[in-house]
Tab-separated table of C-alpha atoms and ligand atoms in Angstrom:
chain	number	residue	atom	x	y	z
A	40	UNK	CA	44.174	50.582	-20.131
A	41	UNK	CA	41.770	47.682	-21.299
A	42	UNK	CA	43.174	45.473	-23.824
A	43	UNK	CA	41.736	45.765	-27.385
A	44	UNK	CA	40.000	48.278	-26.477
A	45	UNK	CA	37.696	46.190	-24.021
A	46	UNK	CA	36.566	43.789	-26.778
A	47	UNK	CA	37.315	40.857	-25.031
A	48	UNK	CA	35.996	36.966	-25.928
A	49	UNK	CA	33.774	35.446	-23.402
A	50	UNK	CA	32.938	31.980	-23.348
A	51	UNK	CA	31.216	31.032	-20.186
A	52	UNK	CA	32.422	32.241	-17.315
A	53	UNK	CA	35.796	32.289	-19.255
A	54	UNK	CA	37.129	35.613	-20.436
A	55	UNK	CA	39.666	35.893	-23.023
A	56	UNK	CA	41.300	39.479	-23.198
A	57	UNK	CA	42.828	39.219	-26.851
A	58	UNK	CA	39.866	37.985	-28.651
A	59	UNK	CA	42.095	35.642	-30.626
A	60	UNK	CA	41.565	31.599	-31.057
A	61	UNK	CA	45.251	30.300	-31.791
A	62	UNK	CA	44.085	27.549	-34.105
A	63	UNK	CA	44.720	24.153	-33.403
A	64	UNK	CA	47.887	22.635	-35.857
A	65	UNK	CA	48.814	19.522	-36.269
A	66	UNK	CA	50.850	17.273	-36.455
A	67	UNK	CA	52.949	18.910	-33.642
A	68	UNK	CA	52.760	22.212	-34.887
A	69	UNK	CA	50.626	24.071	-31.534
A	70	UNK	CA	51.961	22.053	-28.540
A	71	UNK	CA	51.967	23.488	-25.208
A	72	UNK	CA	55.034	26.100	-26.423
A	73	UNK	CA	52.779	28.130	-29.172
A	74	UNK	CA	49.706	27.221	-27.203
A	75	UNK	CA	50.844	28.385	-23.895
A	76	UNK	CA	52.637	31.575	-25.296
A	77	UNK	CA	49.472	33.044	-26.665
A	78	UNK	CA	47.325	32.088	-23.335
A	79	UNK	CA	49.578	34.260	-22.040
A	80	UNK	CA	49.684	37.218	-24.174
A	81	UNK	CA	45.358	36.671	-23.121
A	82	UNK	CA	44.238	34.827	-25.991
A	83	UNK	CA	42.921	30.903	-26.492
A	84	UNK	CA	45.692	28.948	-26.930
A	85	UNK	CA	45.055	25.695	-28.625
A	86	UNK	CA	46.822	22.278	-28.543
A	87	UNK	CA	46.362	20.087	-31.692
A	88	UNK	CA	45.999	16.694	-30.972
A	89	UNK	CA	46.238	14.712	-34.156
A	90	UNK	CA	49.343	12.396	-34.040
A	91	UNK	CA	50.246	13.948	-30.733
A	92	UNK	CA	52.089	10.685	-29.011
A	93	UNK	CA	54.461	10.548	-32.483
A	94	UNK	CA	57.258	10.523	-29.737
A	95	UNK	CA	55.913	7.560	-27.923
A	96	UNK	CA	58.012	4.348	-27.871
A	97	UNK	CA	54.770	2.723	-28.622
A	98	UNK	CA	53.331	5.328	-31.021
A	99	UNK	CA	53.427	2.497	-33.496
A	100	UNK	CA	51.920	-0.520	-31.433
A	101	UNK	CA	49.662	0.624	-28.615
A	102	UNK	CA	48.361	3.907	-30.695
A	103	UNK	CA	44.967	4.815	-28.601
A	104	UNK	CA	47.952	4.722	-25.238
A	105	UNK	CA	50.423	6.432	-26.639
A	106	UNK	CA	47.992	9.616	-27.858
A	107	UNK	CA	46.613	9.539	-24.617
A	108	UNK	CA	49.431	10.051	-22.257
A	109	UNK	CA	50.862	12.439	-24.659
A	110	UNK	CA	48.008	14.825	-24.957
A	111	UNK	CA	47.686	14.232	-20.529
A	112	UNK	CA	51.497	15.327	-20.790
A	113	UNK	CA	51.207	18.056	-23.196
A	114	UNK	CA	48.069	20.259	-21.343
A	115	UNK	CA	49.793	19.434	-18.285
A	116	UNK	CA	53.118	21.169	-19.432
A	117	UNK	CA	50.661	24.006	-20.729
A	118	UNK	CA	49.458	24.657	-17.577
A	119	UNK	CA	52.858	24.989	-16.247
A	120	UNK	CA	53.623	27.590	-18.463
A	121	UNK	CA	50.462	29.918	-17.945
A	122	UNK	CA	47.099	30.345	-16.028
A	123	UNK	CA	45.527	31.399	-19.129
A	124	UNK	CA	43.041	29.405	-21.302
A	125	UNK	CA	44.107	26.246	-23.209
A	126	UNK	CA	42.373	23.921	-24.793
A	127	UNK	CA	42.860	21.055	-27.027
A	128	UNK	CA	41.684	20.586	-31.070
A	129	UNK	CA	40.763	17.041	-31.955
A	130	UNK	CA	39.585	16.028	-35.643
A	131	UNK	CA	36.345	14.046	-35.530
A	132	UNK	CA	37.385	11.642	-38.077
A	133	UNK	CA	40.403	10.669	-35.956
A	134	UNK	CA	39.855	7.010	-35.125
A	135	UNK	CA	41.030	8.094	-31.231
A	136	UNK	CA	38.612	10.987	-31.196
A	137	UNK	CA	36.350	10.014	-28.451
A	138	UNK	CA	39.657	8.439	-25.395
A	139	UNK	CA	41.254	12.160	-26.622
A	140	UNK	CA	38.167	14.175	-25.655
A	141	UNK	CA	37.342	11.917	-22.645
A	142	UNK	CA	41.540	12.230	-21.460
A	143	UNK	CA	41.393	16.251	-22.186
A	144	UNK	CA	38.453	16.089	-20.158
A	145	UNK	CA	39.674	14.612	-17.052
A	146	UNK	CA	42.344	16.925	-17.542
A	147	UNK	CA	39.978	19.831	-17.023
A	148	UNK	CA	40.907	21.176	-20.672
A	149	UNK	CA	39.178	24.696	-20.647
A	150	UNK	CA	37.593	24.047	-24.293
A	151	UNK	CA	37.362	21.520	-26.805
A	152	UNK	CA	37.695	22.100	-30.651
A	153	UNK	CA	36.376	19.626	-32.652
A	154	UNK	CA	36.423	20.089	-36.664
A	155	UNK	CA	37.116	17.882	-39.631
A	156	UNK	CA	33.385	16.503	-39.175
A	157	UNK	CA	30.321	16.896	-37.285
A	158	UNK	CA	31.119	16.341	-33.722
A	159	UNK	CA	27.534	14.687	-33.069
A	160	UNK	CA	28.570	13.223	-29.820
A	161	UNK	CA	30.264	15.118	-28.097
A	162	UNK	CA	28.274	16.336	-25.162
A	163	UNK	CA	27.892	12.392	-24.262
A	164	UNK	CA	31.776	12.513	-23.396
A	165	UNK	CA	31.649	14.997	-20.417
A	166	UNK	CA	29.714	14.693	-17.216
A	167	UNK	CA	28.080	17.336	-15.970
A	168	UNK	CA	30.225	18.442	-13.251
A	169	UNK	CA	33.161	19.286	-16.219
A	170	UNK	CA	33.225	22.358	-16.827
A	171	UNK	CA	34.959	21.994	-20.303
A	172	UNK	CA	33.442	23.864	-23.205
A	173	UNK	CA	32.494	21.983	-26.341
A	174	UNK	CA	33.425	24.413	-29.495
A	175	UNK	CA	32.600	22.858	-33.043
A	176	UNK	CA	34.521	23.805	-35.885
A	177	UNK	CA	31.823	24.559	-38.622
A	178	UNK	CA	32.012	25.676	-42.766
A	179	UNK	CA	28.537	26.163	-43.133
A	180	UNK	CA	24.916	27.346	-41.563
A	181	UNK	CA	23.899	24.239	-42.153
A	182	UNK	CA	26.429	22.165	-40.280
A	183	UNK	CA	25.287	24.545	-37.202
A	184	UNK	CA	21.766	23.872	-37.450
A	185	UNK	CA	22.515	20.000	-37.499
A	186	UNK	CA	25.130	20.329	-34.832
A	187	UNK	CA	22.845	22.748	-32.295
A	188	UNK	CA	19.820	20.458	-32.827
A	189	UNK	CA	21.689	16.790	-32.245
A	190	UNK	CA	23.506	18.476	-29.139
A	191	UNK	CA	19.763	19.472	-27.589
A	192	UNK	CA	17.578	16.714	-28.416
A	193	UNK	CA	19.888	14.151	-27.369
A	194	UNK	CA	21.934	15.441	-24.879
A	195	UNK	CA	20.290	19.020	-23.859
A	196	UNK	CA	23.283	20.513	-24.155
A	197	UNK	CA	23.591	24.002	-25.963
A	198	UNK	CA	27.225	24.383	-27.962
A	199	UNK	CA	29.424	26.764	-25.875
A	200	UNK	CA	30.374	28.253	-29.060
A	201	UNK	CA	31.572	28.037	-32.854
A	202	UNK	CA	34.366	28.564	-35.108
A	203	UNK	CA	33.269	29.037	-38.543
A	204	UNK	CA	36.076	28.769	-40.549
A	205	UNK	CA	36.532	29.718	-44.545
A	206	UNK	CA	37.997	28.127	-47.390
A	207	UNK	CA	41.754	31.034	-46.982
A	208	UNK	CA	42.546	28.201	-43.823
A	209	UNK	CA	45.564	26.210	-43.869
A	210	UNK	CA	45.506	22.597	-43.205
A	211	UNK	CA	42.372	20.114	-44.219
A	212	UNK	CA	39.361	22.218	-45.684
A	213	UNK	CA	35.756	22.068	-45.321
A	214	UNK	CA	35.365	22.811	-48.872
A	215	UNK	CA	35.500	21.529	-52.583
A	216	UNK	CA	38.175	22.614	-54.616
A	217	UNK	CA	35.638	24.662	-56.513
A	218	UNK	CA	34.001	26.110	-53.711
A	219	UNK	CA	37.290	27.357	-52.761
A	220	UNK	CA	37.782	29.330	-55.697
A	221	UNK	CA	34.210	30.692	-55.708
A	222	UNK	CA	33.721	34.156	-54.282
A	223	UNK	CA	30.593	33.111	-52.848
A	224	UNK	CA	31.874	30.978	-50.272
A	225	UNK	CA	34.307	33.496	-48.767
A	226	UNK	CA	34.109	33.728	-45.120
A	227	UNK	CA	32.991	37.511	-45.083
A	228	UNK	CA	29.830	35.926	-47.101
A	229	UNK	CA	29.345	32.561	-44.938
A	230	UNK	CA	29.871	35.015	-41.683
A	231	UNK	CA	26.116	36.317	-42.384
A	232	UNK	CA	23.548	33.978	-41.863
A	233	UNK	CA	25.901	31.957	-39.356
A	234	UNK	CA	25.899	35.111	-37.088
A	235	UNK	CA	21.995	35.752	-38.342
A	236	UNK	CA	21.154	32.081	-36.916
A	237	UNK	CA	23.106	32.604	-34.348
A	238	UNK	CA	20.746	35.603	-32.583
A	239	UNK	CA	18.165	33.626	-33.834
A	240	UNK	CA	19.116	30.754	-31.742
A	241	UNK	CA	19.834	32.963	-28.618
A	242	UNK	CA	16.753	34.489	-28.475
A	243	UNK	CA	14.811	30.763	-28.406
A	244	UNK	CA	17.601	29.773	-25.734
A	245	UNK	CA	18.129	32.359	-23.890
A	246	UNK	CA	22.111	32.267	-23.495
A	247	UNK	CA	24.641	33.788	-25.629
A	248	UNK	CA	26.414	31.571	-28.412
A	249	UNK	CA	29.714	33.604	-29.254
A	250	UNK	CA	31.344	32.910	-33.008
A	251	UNK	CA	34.566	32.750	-33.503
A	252	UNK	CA	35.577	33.021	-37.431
A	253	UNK	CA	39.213	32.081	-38.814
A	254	UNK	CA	40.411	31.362	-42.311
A	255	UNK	CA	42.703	33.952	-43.887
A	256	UNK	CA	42.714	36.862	-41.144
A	257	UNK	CA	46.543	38.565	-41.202
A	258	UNK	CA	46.186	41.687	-39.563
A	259	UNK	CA	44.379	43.653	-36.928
A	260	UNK	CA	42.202	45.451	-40.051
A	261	UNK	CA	40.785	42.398	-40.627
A	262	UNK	CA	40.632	40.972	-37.245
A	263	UNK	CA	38.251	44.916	-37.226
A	264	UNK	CA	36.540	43.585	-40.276
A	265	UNK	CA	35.475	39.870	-38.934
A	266	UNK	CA	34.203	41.137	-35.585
A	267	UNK	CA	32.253	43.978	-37.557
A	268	UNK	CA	30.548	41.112	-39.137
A	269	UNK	CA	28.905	39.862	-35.881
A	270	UNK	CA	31.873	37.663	-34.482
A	271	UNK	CA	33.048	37.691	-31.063
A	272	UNK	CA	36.417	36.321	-31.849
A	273	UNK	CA	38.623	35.368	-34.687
A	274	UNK	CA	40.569	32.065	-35.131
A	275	UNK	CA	44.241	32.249	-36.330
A	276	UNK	CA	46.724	29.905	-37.702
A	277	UNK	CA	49.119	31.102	-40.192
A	278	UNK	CA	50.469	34.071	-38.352
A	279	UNK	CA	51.769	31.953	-35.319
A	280	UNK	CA	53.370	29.929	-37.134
A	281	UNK	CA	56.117	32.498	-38.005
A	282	UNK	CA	56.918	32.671	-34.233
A	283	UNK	CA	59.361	31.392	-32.156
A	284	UNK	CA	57.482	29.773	-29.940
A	285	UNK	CA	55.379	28.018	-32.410
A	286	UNK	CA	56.443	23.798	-31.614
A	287	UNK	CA	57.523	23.158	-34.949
A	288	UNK	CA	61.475	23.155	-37.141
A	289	UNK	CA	62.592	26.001	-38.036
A	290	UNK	CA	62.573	24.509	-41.607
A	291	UNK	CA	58.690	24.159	-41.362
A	292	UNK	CA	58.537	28.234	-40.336
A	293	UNK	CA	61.283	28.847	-43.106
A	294	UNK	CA	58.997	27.136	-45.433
A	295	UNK	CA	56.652	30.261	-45.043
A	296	UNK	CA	59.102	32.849	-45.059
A	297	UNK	CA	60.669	31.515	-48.506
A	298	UNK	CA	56.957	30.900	-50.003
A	299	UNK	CA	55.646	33.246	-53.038
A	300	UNK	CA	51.880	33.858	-53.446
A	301	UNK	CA	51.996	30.799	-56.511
A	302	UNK	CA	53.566	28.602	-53.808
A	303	UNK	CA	50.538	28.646	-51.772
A	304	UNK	CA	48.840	25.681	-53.639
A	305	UNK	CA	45.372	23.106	-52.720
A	306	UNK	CA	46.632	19.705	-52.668
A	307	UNK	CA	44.827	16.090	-52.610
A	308	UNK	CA	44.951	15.015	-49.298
A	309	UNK	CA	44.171	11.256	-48.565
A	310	UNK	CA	41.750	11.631	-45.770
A	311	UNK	CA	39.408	13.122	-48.447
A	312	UNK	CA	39.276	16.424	-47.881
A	313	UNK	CA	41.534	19.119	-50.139
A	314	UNK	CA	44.190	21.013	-48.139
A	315	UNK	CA	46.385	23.657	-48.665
A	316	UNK	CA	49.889	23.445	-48.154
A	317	UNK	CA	53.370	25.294	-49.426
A	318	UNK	CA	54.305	23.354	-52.800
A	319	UNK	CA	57.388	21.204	-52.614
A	320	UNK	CA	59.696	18.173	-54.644
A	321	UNK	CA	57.344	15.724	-52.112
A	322	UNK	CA	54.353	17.258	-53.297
A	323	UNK	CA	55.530	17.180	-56.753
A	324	UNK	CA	56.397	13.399	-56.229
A	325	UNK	CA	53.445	12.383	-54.766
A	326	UNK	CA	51.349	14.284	-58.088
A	327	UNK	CA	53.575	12.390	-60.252
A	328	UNK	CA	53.049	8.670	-57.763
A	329	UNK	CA	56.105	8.599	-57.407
A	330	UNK	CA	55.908	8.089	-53.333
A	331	UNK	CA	53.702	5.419	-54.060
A	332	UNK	CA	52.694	2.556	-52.499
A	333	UNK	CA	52.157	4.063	-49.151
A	334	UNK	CA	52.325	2.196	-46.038
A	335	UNK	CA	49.760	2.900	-43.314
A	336	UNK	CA	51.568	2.405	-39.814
A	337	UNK	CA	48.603	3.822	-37.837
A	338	UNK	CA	45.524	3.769	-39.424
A	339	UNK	CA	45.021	7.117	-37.652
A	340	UNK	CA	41.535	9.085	-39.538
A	341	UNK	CA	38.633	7.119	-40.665
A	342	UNK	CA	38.218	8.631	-43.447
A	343	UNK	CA	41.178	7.598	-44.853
A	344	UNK	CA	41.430	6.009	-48.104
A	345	UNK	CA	44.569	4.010	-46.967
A	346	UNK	CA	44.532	1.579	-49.922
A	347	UNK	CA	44.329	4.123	-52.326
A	348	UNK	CA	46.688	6.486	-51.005
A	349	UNK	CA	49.716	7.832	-52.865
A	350	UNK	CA	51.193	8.825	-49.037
A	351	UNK	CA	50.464	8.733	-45.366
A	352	UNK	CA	49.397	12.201	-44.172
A	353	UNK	CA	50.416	11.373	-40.836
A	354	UNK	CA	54.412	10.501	-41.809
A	355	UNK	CA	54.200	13.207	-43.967
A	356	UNK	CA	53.342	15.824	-41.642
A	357	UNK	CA	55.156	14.356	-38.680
A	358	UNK	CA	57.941	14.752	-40.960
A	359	UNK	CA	57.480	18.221	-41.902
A	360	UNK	CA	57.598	19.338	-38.114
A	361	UNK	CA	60.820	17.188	-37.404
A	362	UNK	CA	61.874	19.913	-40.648
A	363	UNK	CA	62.505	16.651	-42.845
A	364	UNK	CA	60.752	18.634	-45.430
A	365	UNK	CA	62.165	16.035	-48.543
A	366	UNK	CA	59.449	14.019	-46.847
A	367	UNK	CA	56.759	15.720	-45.963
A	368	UNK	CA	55.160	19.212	-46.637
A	369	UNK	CA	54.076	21.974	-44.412
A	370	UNK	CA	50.520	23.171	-44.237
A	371	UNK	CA	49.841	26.888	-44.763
A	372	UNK	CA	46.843	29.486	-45.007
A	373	UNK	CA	46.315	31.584	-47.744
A	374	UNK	CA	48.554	34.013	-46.717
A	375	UNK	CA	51.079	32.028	-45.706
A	376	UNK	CA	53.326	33.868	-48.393
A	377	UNK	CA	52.834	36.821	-46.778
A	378	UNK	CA	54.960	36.317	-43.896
A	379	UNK	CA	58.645	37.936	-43.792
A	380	UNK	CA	60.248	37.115	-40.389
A	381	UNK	CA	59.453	34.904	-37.456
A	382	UNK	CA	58.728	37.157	-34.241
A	383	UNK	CA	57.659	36.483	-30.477
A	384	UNK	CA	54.276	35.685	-30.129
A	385	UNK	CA	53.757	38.976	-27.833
A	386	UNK	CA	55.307	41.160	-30.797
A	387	UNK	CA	52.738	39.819	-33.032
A	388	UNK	CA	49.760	39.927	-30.788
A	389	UNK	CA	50.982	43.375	-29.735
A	390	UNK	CA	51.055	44.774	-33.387
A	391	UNK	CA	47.931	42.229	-33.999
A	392	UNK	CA	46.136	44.847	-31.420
A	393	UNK	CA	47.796	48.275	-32.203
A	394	UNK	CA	46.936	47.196	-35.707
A	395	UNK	CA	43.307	46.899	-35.262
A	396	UNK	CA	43.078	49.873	-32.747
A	397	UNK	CA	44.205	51.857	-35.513
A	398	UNK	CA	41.888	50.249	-37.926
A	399	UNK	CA	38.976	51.561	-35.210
A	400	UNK	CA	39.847	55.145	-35.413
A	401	UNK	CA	39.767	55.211	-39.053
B	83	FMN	C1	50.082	24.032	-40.318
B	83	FMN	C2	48.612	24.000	-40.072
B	83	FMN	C3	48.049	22.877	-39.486
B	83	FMN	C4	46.678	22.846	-39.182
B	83	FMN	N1	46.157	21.764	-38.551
B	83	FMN	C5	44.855	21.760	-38.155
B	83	FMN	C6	44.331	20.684	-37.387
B	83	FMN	O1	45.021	19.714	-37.064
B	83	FMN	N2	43.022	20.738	-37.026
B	83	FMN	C7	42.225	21.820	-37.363
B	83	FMN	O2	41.040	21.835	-37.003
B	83	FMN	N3	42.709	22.850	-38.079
B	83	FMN	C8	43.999	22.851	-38.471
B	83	FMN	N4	44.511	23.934	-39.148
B	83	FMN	C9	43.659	25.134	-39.349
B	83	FMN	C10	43.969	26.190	-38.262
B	83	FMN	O3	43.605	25.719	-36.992
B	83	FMN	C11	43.284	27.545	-38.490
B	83	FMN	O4	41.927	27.444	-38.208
B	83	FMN	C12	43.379	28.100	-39.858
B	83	FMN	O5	44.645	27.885	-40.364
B	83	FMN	C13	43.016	29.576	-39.828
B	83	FMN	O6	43.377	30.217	-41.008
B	83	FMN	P1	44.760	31.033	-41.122
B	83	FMN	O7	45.837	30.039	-41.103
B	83	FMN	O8	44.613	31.738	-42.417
B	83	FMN	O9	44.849	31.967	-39.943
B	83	FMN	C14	45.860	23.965	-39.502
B	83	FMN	C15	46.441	25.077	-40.133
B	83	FMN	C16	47.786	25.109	-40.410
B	83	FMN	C17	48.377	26.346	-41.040
């Protein structure tokens, strides 16, 4: 029998059979373990690359090096462990963004994700005979518009895809604190005129654009309920964290499994964005500048307000998926709280898909 019911995600030539994106975590939180554990259970599994040579002797000196042979080490460990499709999620605003794309690249990455800003050049970093796919991470209609139209006047080069992600994400946000709270921007709402520009957009062109969504989804109901909505796959972080083949400490996964709904709080994070994370003592400490003045070892996102910065994000995370959690915090989704036990990543793709067969026969 087909998998999920033949609703499979095509990108390209490339054919996912679970139409889930594993979401790109970082720091160190999707390596090649989690990422090539859900390629193989036929989703996209995704390696984050943000602080990704932390175990470099010269993580600290020779930064742009050490990130680079680490990610070239990481996909090629990946690809040890499946034949399915990997690829790589790199934050625009890291200062490294453009060697990391060009190095996942050359290392025939199936797709990049690129998120935390507008990924304008993008296309210019691949030759033609790559066959990588280019996937921005989007909040809004409007950062699609700007995206599609920089990507075909400049470069003639139509996006192989998007995620569209909503403010129930874990990690860095594409959204005010306010907009978070506001019903209006819930990704059910900001899934409309995406997928509505979308056909739009593939009528002019000619080619299919497939939308993946993320940013909350827990079961295989609403996995049912996003794809209703017009998108061809959904992007998911939370759950697979709770694995065991997830990269990170078991203290980091515990962090989940011991979390109530109120622990599930936004937080200030220095690279200017709001994130949500799984309230601890550090967080409190860093609220009450206590952890301050930080040091800046790496000077690793532009956006960073380094001077101003009660903490570096980078130790802090790092941290949190070594499981030194009295430094550091982990990041978490909305419904973080909501996981119980940590499982393989084929039990919770298989109940992810008996789940939302279920949910089609209602
Ligand atoms: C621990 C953690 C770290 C994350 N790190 C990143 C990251 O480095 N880059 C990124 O684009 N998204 C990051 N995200 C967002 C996820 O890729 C995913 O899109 C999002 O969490 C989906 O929502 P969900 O967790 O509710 O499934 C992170 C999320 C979590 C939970």
């Amino acid at each position: 029998m087909q998998r999920w019911n033949g609703k499979s995600l095509k990108i390209g030539e490339l054919v996912a059979e679970t139409p889930i994106v594993q979401g790109g975590m970082g720091i160190g939180i999707s390596l090649s373990g989690l990422a090539s554990a859900v390629a193989n259970e036929g989703g996209i599994g995704v390696i984050s690359a943000a602080g990704i040579g932390m175990d470099e002797p010269d993580f600290g000196t020779d930064y742009i090096s050490a990130n680079n042979r680490a990610l070239r080490k990481i996909i090629r460990k990946a690809r040890e462990l499946t034949n399915g499709i990997i690829g790589v999620n790199i934050m625009v605003a890291a200062r490294n963004f453009d060697e990391l794309a060009k190095s996942a690249i050359e290392e025939g990455i199936d797709i990049i994700f690129a998120g935390a800003g507008l990924p304008l050049n993008l296309p210019s970093l691949k030759d033609a005979s790559s066959k990588t796919k280019l996937i921005p991470i989007i909040s809004s209609v409007r950062a699609l518009k700007v995206i599609t139209k920089k990507w075909i006047d400049k470069y003639n080069y139509i996006p192989d895809g998007f995620v569209l992600e909503g403010p129930m994400a874990g990690g860095h946000l594409g959204f005010s604190n306010d907009q978070v709270e506001d019903a209006e921007f819930s990704l059910e709402k900001l899934i409309v005129p995406v997928v509505e520009e979308l056909r739009n957009m593939e009528k002019t062109l000619g080619r299919k654009i497939p939308l993946i969504a993320g940013g909350g989804v827990y079961s295989g109901e609403d996995i049912k309920r996003i794809l209703d909505l017009g998108a061809d796959g959904v992007q998911m972080g939370t759950r697979f964290v709770a694995t065991h083949e997830c990269d990170a400490d078991i203290k980091f996964k515990e962090m989940y499994i011991n979390a109530e709904e109120s622990d599930i709080q936004l937080i200030k994070s220095p690279v200017g964005l709001p994130g949500r994370a799984v309230h601890n003592d550090f967080i409190d400490q860093v609220k009450q500048g206590s952890r301050t003045p930080a040091k800046c070892p790496y000077h690793c996102i532009v956006t960073c307000k380094r001077e101003q910065s009660e903490y570096c994000i980078a130790l802090a995370l790092i941290n949190a998926y070594k499981g030194k959690l009295q430094n550091g915090f982990s990041f978490a989704g909305a419904n973080a709280w909501r996981v119980d036990r940590i499982m393989s990543v084929k039990e919770l793709v298989d109940s992810l898909e008996s789940e939302y067969i279920a949910a089609l026969q209602k």
